XYZ file of C-alpha atoms in Angstrom:
691
model
C 288.842 -6.996 159.214
C 287.995 -9.595 156.612
C 288.419 -12.965 158.384
C 289.691 -14.833 155.318
C 292.855 -12.736 154.901
C 293.462 -12.938 158.657
C 293.327 -16.717 158.573
C 295.640 -16.731 155.553
C 298.169 -14.556 157.354
C 298.100 -16.599 160.571
C 298.476 -19.832 158.644
C 301.339 -18.358 156.635
C 303.128 -17.085 159.736
C 302.813 -20.527 161.322
C 304.429 -22.130 158.285
C 307.220 -19.559 158.343
C 307.954 -20.062 162.034
C 307.980 -23.834 161.711
C 310.326 -23.669 158.738
C 312.740 -21.164 160.239
C 312.908 -22.367 163.859
C 314.682 -25.724 163.271
C 317.590 -24.177 161.395
C 320.828 -24.945 163.217
C 322.979 -22.289 161.537
C 322.002 -18.647 161.032
C 320.554 -18.127 157.583
C 321.359 -15.118 155.472
C 318.495 -12.714 154.845
C 317.402 -11.424 151.470
C 320.513 -9.458 150.434
C 318.849 -7.523 147.591
C 319.311 -3.796 148.220
C 316.585 -1.187 147.787
C 316.358 2.539 148.475
C 312.646 3.277 147.965
C 311.465 2.899 151.556
C 314.404 4.477 153.431
C 316.140 6.602 150.738
C 319.383 4.777 151.539
C 320.752 1.389 150.541
C 318.985 -1.134 152.769
C 318.371 -4.854 152.400
C 314.784 -5.688 151.484
C 314.845 -8.111 154.407
C 315.400 -5.251 156.885
C 312.718 -2.859 155.620
C 309.359 -2.804 157.492
C 307.446 -2.365 154.247
C 306.212 -4.230 151.194
C 308.914 -3.470 148.654
C 310.079 -5.635 145.756
C 312.988 -5.281 143.382
C 312.580 -6.608 139.832
C 316.089 -7.228 138.496
C 317.515 -6.240 135.137
C 317.713 -9.901 134.154
C 314.008 -10.398 134.907
C 313.172 -7.237 132.961
C 315.299 -8.019 129.922
C 316.188 -11.678 129.415
C 314.122 -12.967 126.460
C 311.589 -10.163 127.003
C 310.086 -7.698 124.461
C 311.168 -4.740 126.673
C 308.175 -2.664 125.607
C 305.632 -2.711 128.458
C 305.827 -2.876 132.245
C 303.118 -5.543 132.055
C 305.777 -8.021 130.863
C 307.325 -8.308 134.327
C 305.730 -6.146 137.032
C 302.733 -8.471 137.348
C 305.102 -10.763 139.270
C 304.932 -8.254 142.135
C 302.050 -9.005 144.545
C 299.556 -6.180 144.921
C 300.390 -4.813 141.458
C 298.221 -5.225 138.367
C 299.560 -3.873 135.058
C 297.197 -4.320 132.130
C 298.439 -4.105 128.557
C 295.351 -2.534 127.023
C 296.385 -3.244 123.405
C 296.050 0.517 123.022
C 299.267 2.523 122.992
C 297.333 5.778 122.720
C 296.152 5.370 126.326
C 299.257 3.812 127.956
C 299.082 0.976 130.486
C 296.525 0.595 133.257
C 298.531 0.301 136.489
C 296.990 -0.357 139.893
C 298.586 -0.879 143.294
C 296.374 -2.325 146.022
C 293.400 -1.100 143.990
C 294.608 2.489 143.553
C 294.800 3.871 140.023
C 292.125 1.686 138.444
C 289.822 4.551 137.485
C 292.428 6.216 135.230
C 291.165 6.302 131.655
C 294.664 7.113 130.395
C 298.097 7.190 131.990
C 298.923 6.155 135.553
C 297.003 7.507 138.528
C 297.489 6.973 142.268
C 300.940 5.422 141.856
C 304.023 7.645 141.865
C 306.497 6.958 139.031
C 310.183 7.946 139.254
C 312.995 7.343 136.749
C 316.583 7.862 137.963
C 315.353 10.363 140.525
C 313.225 12.312 138.020
C 309.464 12.085 138.611
C 307.502 10.599 135.714
C 304.439 11.682 137.699
C 303.524 15.338 137.334
C 302.794 17.593 140.350
C 299.048 17.058 139.901
C 299.457 13.274 140.327
C 299.166 12.061 136.717
C 301.999 9.954 135.260
C 303.089 8.080 132.141
C 304.634 4.604 132.428
C 305.713 4.581 128.760
C 308.629 6.869 129.633
C 310.366 4.041 131.539
C 313.265 2.628 129.510
C 313.184 -1.106 130.201
C 316.061 -1.956 127.850
C 318.634 -0.061 129.941
C 317.158 -0.698 133.399
C 319.215 -2.190 136.209
C 316.102 -2.763 138.323
C 312.635 -1.462 139.142
C 311.660 -1.073 142.781
C 307.982 -1.293 143.728
C 306.899 0.062 147.119
C 303.369 -0.408 148.472
C 301.711 0.483 151.713
C 302.353 3.038 154.454
C 305.919 4.028 153.572
C 304.866 5.195 150.090
C 303.190 8.241 151.694
C 306.664 9.732 152.198
C 306.745 10.385 148.440
C 303.822 12.784 148.575
C 300.820 12.979 146.279
C 299.956 9.300 145.735
C 298.007 6.676 147.639
C 298.855 3.353 146.059
C 302.611 3.157 145.989
C 305.849 4.089 144.254
C 307.588 2.617 141.204
C 311.209 3.608 140.615
C 313.348 2.576 137.646
C 317.143 2.739 137.909
C 319.303 2.804 134.794
C 322.189 0.320 134.860
C 325.815 1.399 135.142
C 327.983 0.996 132.093
C 330.192 -2.142 132.209
C 333.868 -1.840 133.243
C 334.905 -2.633 129.677
C 333.276 -0.561 126.888
C 330.803 -2.474 124.756
C 328.135 -1.957 122.110
C 325.240 -4.163 121.128
C 322.079 -4.524 119.096
C 318.864 -6.479 119.482
C 316.025 -7.169 117.093
C 312.828 -9.138 117.395
C 309.767 -9.598 115.194
C 306.407 -11.040 116.157
C 302.689 -11.274 115.635
C 300.397 -8.444 114.512
C 303.211 -6.776 112.567
C 305.176 -6.076 115.735
C 308.910 -5.565 116.008
C 311.606 -3.790 117.988
C 315.134 -2.713 117.105
C 317.426 -1.462 119.886
C 321.030 -0.251 120.052
C 322.959 0.024 123.312
C 326.445 1.203 124.272
C 328.185 1.675 127.600
C 331.446 1.529 129.464
C 333.969 3.206 131.721
C 336.404 5.842 130.456
C 338.522 7.447 133.161
C 336.230 9.222 135.621
C 333.202 8.759 133.350
C 330.762 5.858 133.421
C 328.168 5.937 130.650
C 325.255 3.994 129.197
C 322.980 4.861 126.274
C 320.055 2.959 124.787
C 317.907 3.852 121.755
C 315.052 1.793 120.359
C 312.164 1.768 117.911
C 309.051 -0.327 118.516
C 306.329 -0.623 115.894
C 303.128 -2.652 115.659
C 300.001 -2.880 113.546
C 298.145 -3.813 116.734
C 295.969 -6.733 117.710
C 292.843 -4.708 117.050
C 291.937 -2.680 113.977
C 293.001 0.971 114.100
C 295.622 0.399 116.821
C 298.965 0.838 115.039
C 301.826 2.718 116.659
C 305.500 3.549 116.293
C 307.427 4.405 119.451
C 310.955 5.832 119.490
C 312.728 5.881 122.828
C 316.139 7.084 124.006
C 317.687 6.877 127.454
C 321.189 7.815 128.584
C 323.076 8.260 131.845
C 326.531 9.685 132.524
C 328.291 9.475 135.907
C 331.374 11.548 136.662
C 333.456 10.641 139.736
C 335.143 13.901 140.764
C 338.419 14.186 142.616
C 336.924 15.554 145.840
C 334.879 12.402 146.396
C 331.707 13.850 144.949
C 329.806 12.507 141.961
C 327.789 14.199 139.232
C 325.099 12.233 137.376
C 323.415 13.403 134.173
C 320.346 11.611 132.786
C 318.459 12.121 129.531
C 315.232 10.507 128.376
C 313.151 11.071 125.238
C 309.958 9.485 123.894
C 308.215 10.046 120.582
C 304.953 8.485 119.368
C 303.429 10.060 116.275
C 299.779 9.444 115.341
C 299.244 6.421 117.565
C 295.831 5.064 116.620
C 293.172 4.729 119.332
C 290.687 1.851 118.794
C 288.558 2.862 121.819
C 286.736 0.245 123.871
C 284.036 -2.140 122.692
C 280.553 -2.925 123.930
C 279.770 -6.441 125.067
C 277.902 -7.093 121.793
C 280.875 -5.885 119.740
C 283.257 -8.141 121.642
C 281.004 -11.115 121.009
C 280.788 -10.315 117.291
C 284.495 -9.589 116.693
C 286.940 -8.684 119.492
C 289.476 -7.293 117.001
C 287.129 -4.725 115.509
C 287.091 -0.994 116.127
C 284.012 1.050 116.906
C 282.911 2.946 113.739
C 283.116 6.286 115.545
C 286.894 5.811 115.879
C 287.176 5.602 112.106
C 284.816 8.541 111.562
C 286.871 10.891 113.756
C 290.222 9.153 113.153
C 290.916 8.878 116.885
C 294.643 9.051 117.561
C 297.304 10.577 119.795
C 300.774 11.994 119.204
C 303.266 12.286 122.077
C 306.647 13.960 122.199
C 308.630 14.186 125.423
C 312.215 15.000 126.373
C 313.753 15.579 129.785
C 317.165 16.220 131.291
C 318.242 15.843 134.907
C 321.387 16.369 136.960
C 322.347 15.268 140.477
C 325.347 16.030 142.678
C 326.230 13.608 145.479
C 328.817 14.481 148.115
C 330.169 12.687 151.157
C 330.913 15.387 153.736
C 334.010 15.302 156.015
C 331.902 14.370 159.060
C 330.465 11.340 157.256
C 327.137 12.938 156.347
C 325.941 12.734 152.750
C 324.327 15.428 150.655
C 322.428 15.208 147.382
C 321.205 18.052 145.175
C 319.154 17.436 142.036
C 317.619 19.486 139.252
C 315.535 18.465 136.244
C 313.386 19.878 133.482
C 311.449 18.618 130.495
C 308.662 19.226 128.040
C 305.808 17.021 126.891
C 303.547 17.751 123.920
C 300.351 15.788 123.327
C 297.795 16.105 120.543
C 294.783 13.806 120.771
C 291.811 13.401 118.416
C 288.749 12.309 120.401
C 285.675 10.427 119.193
C 283.482 13.534 118.843
C 283.396 16.775 116.915
C 283.297 19.207 119.835
C 281.720 21.855 117.625
C 279.584 23.507 120.332
C 281.039 26.725 121.694
C 281.158 25.348 125.252
C 282.279 21.810 124.332
C 286.060 22.336 124.750
C 286.537 20.678 121.359
C 287.188 17.217 119.967
C 290.941 17.736 119.515
C 293.054 18.240 122.634
C 296.450 19.965 122.418
C 298.655 20.016 125.530
C 302.040 21.735 125.647
C 303.628 21.093 129.033
C 306.898 22.230 130.566
C 307.826 20.721 133.917
C 310.765 21.172 136.256
C 311.876 20.421 139.764
C 314.650 20.542 142.313
C 315.511 18.507 145.384
C 317.865 18.658 148.346
C 318.520 15.703 150.669
C 320.773 15.343 153.705
C 321.550 12.105 155.523
C 323.452 11.241 158.699
C 324.392 7.913 160.268
C 325.257 8.027 163.972
C 324.293 6.473 167.304
C 321.660 7.230 169.915
C 322.097 5.598 173.329
C 324.875 3.546 171.808
C 322.606 2.056 169.121
C 322.693 2.697 165.304
C 320.617 5.683 164.246
C 320.030 7.179 160.797
C 318.169 10.340 159.843
C 317.260 11.702 156.414
C 315.709 15.091 155.655
C 314.964 16.902 152.450
C 312.866 19.291 150.420
C 311.419 19.044 146.909
C 309.951 21.634 144.553
C 308.017 20.620 141.446
C 306.096 22.651 138.890
C 304.329 22.224 135.581
C 302.935 24.805 133.183
C 300.501 23.467 130.613
C 299.061 25.333 127.653
C 295.793 23.591 126.828
C 293.865 24.168 123.636
C 290.811 22.446 122.221
C 289.697 22.399 118.596
C 286.780 21.077 116.590
C 287.396 17.582 115.198
C 286.135 17.720 111.608
C 286.178 13.955 111.030
C 289.876 13.654 111.787
C 290.928 17.158 110.709
C 291.638 19.909 113.224
C 289.140 22.758 113.048
C 288.184 25.914 114.937
C 289.386 26.802 118.443
C 287.076 25.808 121.309
C 289.355 26.009 124.370
C 292.424 28.053 125.265
C 293.889 28.202 128.761
C 297.079 28.071 130.805
C 296.993 25.478 133.578
C 299.630 25.296 136.292
C 300.376 22.925 139.142
C 303.146 23.175 141.696
C 304.160 21.377 144.870
C 306.355 22.383 147.786
C 307.284 19.452 150.008
C 309.540 18.826 152.993
C 310.178 15.474 154.637
C 312.177 13.784 157.361
C 312.534 10.138 158.326
C 314.603 8.257 160.873
C 315.590 4.701 161.715
C 316.809 3.610 165.148
C 317.874 0.086 166.119
C 316.982 0.642 169.770
C 317.627 -2.983 170.760
C 319.509 -5.935 169.347
C 316.412 -7.367 167.675
C 314.231 -4.272 167.322
C 314.217 -1.292 164.952
C 311.870 1.683 164.845
C 311.184 3.722 161.719
C 309.345 7.038 161.550
C 308.775 9.699 158.938
C 306.809 12.845 158.219
C 306.106 14.711 154.989
C 304.300 17.992 154.519
C 302.964 18.820 151.069
C 301.422 21.921 149.546
C 299.839 21.732 146.100
C 298.648 24.735 144.093
C 296.625 24.397 140.877
C 295.443 27.293 138.725
C 293.517 27.778 135.485
C 293.867 30.940 133.372
C 291.084 30.968 130.758
C 291.747 32.786 127.464
C 288.715 31.506 125.513
C 286.018 33.954 126.578
C 283.510 34.015 123.744
C 279.746 34.575 123.940
C 278.135 32.332 126.553
C 281.542 30.806 127.278
C 282.659 33.040 130.142
C 285.883 33.372 132.089
C 286.520 30.091 133.924
C 289.812 31.098 135.550
C 290.475 30.111 139.137
C 292.880 28.692 141.686
C 292.704 25.968 144.283
C 295.157 24.758 146.927
C 295.589 21.503 148.808
C 297.850 20.602 151.686
C 298.546 17.579 153.845
C 300.947 16.296 156.489
C 301.481 12.571 156.157
C 303.173 10.572 158.948
C 304.428 7.003 158.855
C 305.541 4.665 161.647
C 307.138 1.242 161.399
C 308.434 -1.387 163.832
C 310.681 -4.303 162.851
C 311.347 -7.356 165.046
C 314.123 -9.809 164.162
C 312.381 -12.917 165.436
C 315.119 -15.234 164.141
C 318.204 -14.921 161.919
C 316.004 -15.841 158.969
C 312.720 -14.236 160.046
C 311.731 -10.578 160.395
C 308.259 -9.452 161.495
C 307.015 -5.896 161.121
C 304.065 -3.550 161.556
C 303.567 -0.137 159.951
C 301.042 2.677 159.745
C 300.791 5.745 157.524
C 298.431 8.421 156.277
C 298.347 9.425 152.614
C 296.560 11.815 150.296
C 295.815 12.030 146.586
C 294.817 15.299 144.909
C 292.625 15.503 141.829
C 294.589 15.892 138.600
C 294.183 18.722 136.106
C 292.071 16.407 133.941
C 289.807 15.507 136.878
C 289.356 19.167 137.816
C 288.663 20.241 134.237
C 284.823 20.010 134.251
C 282.120 20.653 136.777
C 279.329 18.079 137.142
C 276.927 20.906 136.190
C 277.733 24.175 134.475
C 280.997 25.422 133.031
C 284.499 25.820 134.401
C 286.827 23.797 136.638
C 285.458 21.624 139.418
C 287.041 23.320 142.418
C 284.607 21.522 144.719
C 286.602 18.305 144.222
C 288.625 17.424 147.327
C 291.712 15.237 147.776
C 291.245 11.633 148.815
C 292.787 10.910 152.226
C 293.763 7.430 153.337
C 294.954 5.515 156.400
C 297.226 2.522 155.764
C 297.831 -0.384 158.152
C 300.174 -3.284 157.451
C 301.489 -6.399 159.211
C 304.082 -8.561 157.546
C 306.719 -11.269 157.691
C 309.894 -11.773 155.665
C 311.657 -15.100 155.854
C 314.435 -17.116 154.308
C 313.394 -20.757 154.378
C 315.855 -23.649 154.334
C 318.719 -21.200 153.790
C 317.725 -20.064 150.292
C 313.985 -19.800 149.635
C 312.596 -16.264 150.142
C 309.049 -15.731 151.387
C 307.261 -12.420 151.989
C 303.797 -12.147 153.489
C 301.773 -8.990 154.207
C 298.304 -8.261 155.560
C 297.024 -4.748 154.931
C 294.028 -2.501 155.374
C 293.448 0.902 153.745
C 290.568 3.188 154.706
C 289.985 6.117 152.356
C 287.769 9.160 152.762
C 286.670 11.295 149.794
C 287.652 8.674 147.213
C 287.618 10.376 143.781
C 285.171 8.578 141.480
C 283.589 9.126 138.074
C 280.422 11.222 138.299
C 279.455 11.154 134.605
C 281.071 10.241 131.299
C 279.427 11.259 128.030
C 280.138 13.294 124.919
C 283.879 13.055 125.439
C 283.624 14.766 128.819
C 284.199 12.989 132.132
C 283.361 14.643 135.445
C 284.377 13.474 138.901
C 283.107 13.666 142.449
C 284.080 12.525 145.927
C 282.551 9.362 147.335
C 282.483 9.166 151.123
C 284.466 6.079 152.164
C 286.139 3.037 150.645
C 287.985 0.115 152.201
C 290.735 -2.140 150.904
C 291.631 -5.285 152.858
C 294.093 -7.750 151.473
C 296.849 -10.311 151.684
C 300.006 -10.391 149.558
C 302.306 -13.380 149.305
C 305.465 -13.950 147.287
C 307.666 -17.035 147.417
C 310.904 -17.471 145.475
C 312.006 -21.121 145.583
C 315.373 -22.431 144.279
C 315.021 -26.094 143.280
C 317.543 -28.843 142.527
C 319.141 -29.284 139.105
C 319.006 -25.563 138.155
C 315.226 -25.245 138.459
C 313.543 -22.279 140.150
C 309.904 -21.600 141.042
C 308.219 -18.340 141.923
C 304.732 -17.627 143.226
C 302.945 -14.321 143.861
C 299.371 -14.147 145.144
C 297.136 -11.213 146.036
C 293.715 -11.268 147.641
C 292.136 -7.809 147.679
C 288.663 -6.885 148.876
C 288.308 -3.314 147.551
C 284.840 -1.913 148.114
C 282.698 1.156 148.764
C 281.726 1.201 152.418
C 279.026 3.843 151.872
C 276.466 4.124 149.087
C 276.154 7.084 146.718
C 274.954 8.006 143.227
C 277.169 8.690 140.202
C 276.766 7.025 136.780
C 274.291 4.762 138.586
C 273.221 3.837 142.082
C 276.183 2.558 144.049
C 275.326 0.371 147.022
C 277.498 0.021 150.097
C 279.603 -3.085 149.608
C 279.964 -2.697 145.834
C 283.416 -3.577 144.519
C 285.737 -0.900 143.163
C 285.781 -1.166 139.367
C 288.726 -2.631 137.432
C 290.153 -4.271 140.578
C 290.352 -8.096 140.588
C 289.732 -9.732 143.953
C 292.270 -12.508 143.368
C 295.443 -12.481 141.276
C 297.940 -15.331 140.999
C 301.239 -15.263 139.128
C 303.438 -18.369 138.951
C 306.736 -19.089 137.186
C 308.784 -22.221 136.664
C 312.259 -21.618 135.233
C 315.109 -23.884 134.201
C 318.645 -22.968 133.228
C 321.291 -25.243 131.699
C 324.607 -23.450 132.320
C 326.698 -25.716 130.094
C 324.660 -24.977 126.956
C 323.554 -21.444 127.801
C 319.904 -22.454 127.502
C 317.188 -21.029 129.765
C 313.390 -21.170 129.688
C 310.523 -19.907 131.833
C 306.863 -20.900 131.920
C 304.491 -18.248 133.311
C 300.889 -18.736 134.433
C 298.636 -15.862 135.443
C 295.125 -15.904 136.870
C 292.928 -12.884 137.587
C 289.337 -12.910 138.805
C 286.549 -10.854 137.267
C 286.561 -7.058 137.286
C 283.569 -4.717 137.305
C 283.224 -1.928 134.753
C 281.771 0.814 136.961
C 280.976 1.785 140.536
C 277.432 0.443 140.203
C 278.853 -3.009 139.245
C 276.424 -3.065 136.318
C 278.608 -5.399 134.240
C 281.897 -7.239 134.550
C 284.685 -8.778 132.530
C 285.096 -12.447 133.360
C 288.178 -13.794 135.095
C 290.835 -15.615 133.117
C 293.875 -17.867 133.321
C 296.598 -17.571 130.678
C 300.092 -18.949 130.229
C 303.211 -17.811 128.398
C 306.545 -19.382 127.553
C 309.901 -17.771 126.827
C 313.283 -19.329 126.260
C 316.511 -19.098 124.352
C 320.257 -19.575 124.161
C 323.155 -17.344 125.195
C 326.739 -17.779 123.952
C 330.080 -16.063 124.585
C 332.882 -16.065 122.017
C 335.986 -14.055 122.934
C 334.737 -10.443 122.825
C 331.239 -11.348 121.553
C 328.020 -12.330 123.324
C 325.001 -13.609 121.402
C 321.470 -14.659 122.233
C 318.558 -16.149 120.313
C 315.133 -16.260 121.928
C 311.486 -17.152 121.442
C 308.492 -15.912 123.414
C 304.919 -17.191 123.095
C 302.002 -15.396 124.742
C 298.598 -16.867 125.577
C 299.607 -20.476 124.906
C 296.052 -21.794 125.133
C 294.745 -19.157 122.664
C 292.309 -17.939 125.293
C 289.765 -15.250 124.350
C 289.427 -12.835 127.261
C 289.093 -9.192 128.257
C 292.439 -7.770 129.319
C 291.189 -4.508 130.830
C 288.135 -2.290 131.115
C 287.511 1.438 130.640
C 285.826 2.482 133.857
C 282.338 4.038 133.549
C 282.508 4.662 129.794
C 279.391 6.671 128.916
C 278.819 4.739 125.665
C 279.137 1.313 127.344
C 282.361 0.723 125.419
C 283.907 -0.748 128.561
C 285.865 -3.688 127.191
C 289.410 -3.910 125.804
C 290.047 -7.438 124.481
C 293.448 -9.035 125.019
C 295.363 -10.580 122.135
C 295.117 -14.257 121.252
C 298.110 -16.578 120.968
C 301.085 -14.818 119.399
C 304.845 -15.205 119.316
C 308.026 -13.247 118.752
C 311.489 -14.362 117.684
C 314.586 -12.321 118.442
C 318.384 -12.141 118.326
C 320.994 -9.947 119.983
C 324.735 -9.410 119.753
C 327.161 -7.482 121.976
C 330.829 -6.648 121.295
C 333.326 -5.698 124.016
C 336.201 -3.411 123.087
């Protein structure tokens, strides 16, 4: 175990104990409620896991409401990079998992109102989250995340807010730098047995970099029906549309030095871009049974169409093409049962369930004739399905002790049916299967009314995605030799309420992973993957929320993460034992200082963020330097009879710092770097009318 994190944890625990012990009266714990770790409403304070809840106010007040990077970086252990490239989505990592993803979210399971935004193969899209209508986002890291199946880094769940008791409708508009703007309309309320909320928005930007414009239309709606028998039906709908989102690609170090806003000429030559259309519908039925048990049944389905123009022609018969067309239909169903009772006279709770998920993807590839779709070069039907069952229990076996345990068994099937069998391009059809049983154990000790200590252990797994299986390192056809990564998670932590109000969370963790999936080669628009032997992730996470006098509030989140390869191997270069995992900063600090003046309705927040350098590949051949940036947001809120108004200003990168926001791991053309935007601002207004 890395001695520095150990010393940090011991020092932190000493501070906590000294602060809590002198309290004369029992302090209240953190009363925020989460469901991610236990699948039932439980106070964060009483969960033996690293789980944070980002509130709707934090997500929405004076925020652009476009990217998760606006707020989720306040969660320790989480890094969300806005790549200034809406064709590739955000780069999301949790305790170092997910950093290798060249597009979308990998290694972190995404869920929106109970509907997975992560497909059965493990690939997800964070852009589908509707921030403007969110009540909260829960972020779970560590051992208990293994109970959600095929992911290693954690779980992010967004929950749409309930409609207000009194019907209302509102609008918001902001405009800012680089031709950016967002218009949103929102309505919600209660009408008899129905509670409803709907939010639609359009975001458009010319982009910080050349050839990076996008327009994103988003809709999200939820309807709850309280039935007479005590049951409840919930319907959710979500839709996303991005047409011809330009892709500026990465830049080489020389290009960044010359002009960080430029685009590589090859992006212009092939008119690199992506179009996305997605719609999904879900339904859930919740019932409280006569014996006090609860039952939940859910069903969902959706389709996602993607057309992407890559930076190559793909004219060769075996190239798979330079234009990718994906037509995907996905669906799933879930059943969950829960009972609260007693064992040996002490509170006991058990939850059990089963989940089925499937996706069918028609994949085609075409020649890219300098931005125009040409001849067919790939045609196949790809499928992925999962069959999972889980059970978890919580038992308060003594006044100050609770035990938590869980088990999940997962079966994943992936198949490729090749229809493009022409000349030397033979039949590459095939099927592969993966399975895993992942246990988790947790122990919570209530050391004092305002201090809980815990320890937990779990085993996780992460299968290769369809994209990672698509190419063999040598030859043609899928890479069925690629194995799932399997990980062991250990965590020790403390949760405290200091001086009756200040909340402090501290966690020490270690993750050992076998068969880590890494980039083997990346060239000519084709990326292949392989399994490295072992990696290790040791770290410390700290968050401290501090109410201050005179309506001030401070917040601090710090992560130290030593993510490294413990064995050497060869991929895009020689990787020595001890090399750092790419795109994972060793130290991240996020700090906020907020002030609110209730009488005037004014509020303002200053944010400061520091991240240390990140390497661009497994060989650590180059790195993006660390940076420290600050942002400021503030505004006024007023209420007049049935109306509420707000006016707000947000300024990013106050010091006008030039820095690299993210890197493209192991890019074969050395276009690793994605520059962050310089100082920019947005100005917005909103109005809401109650009926």
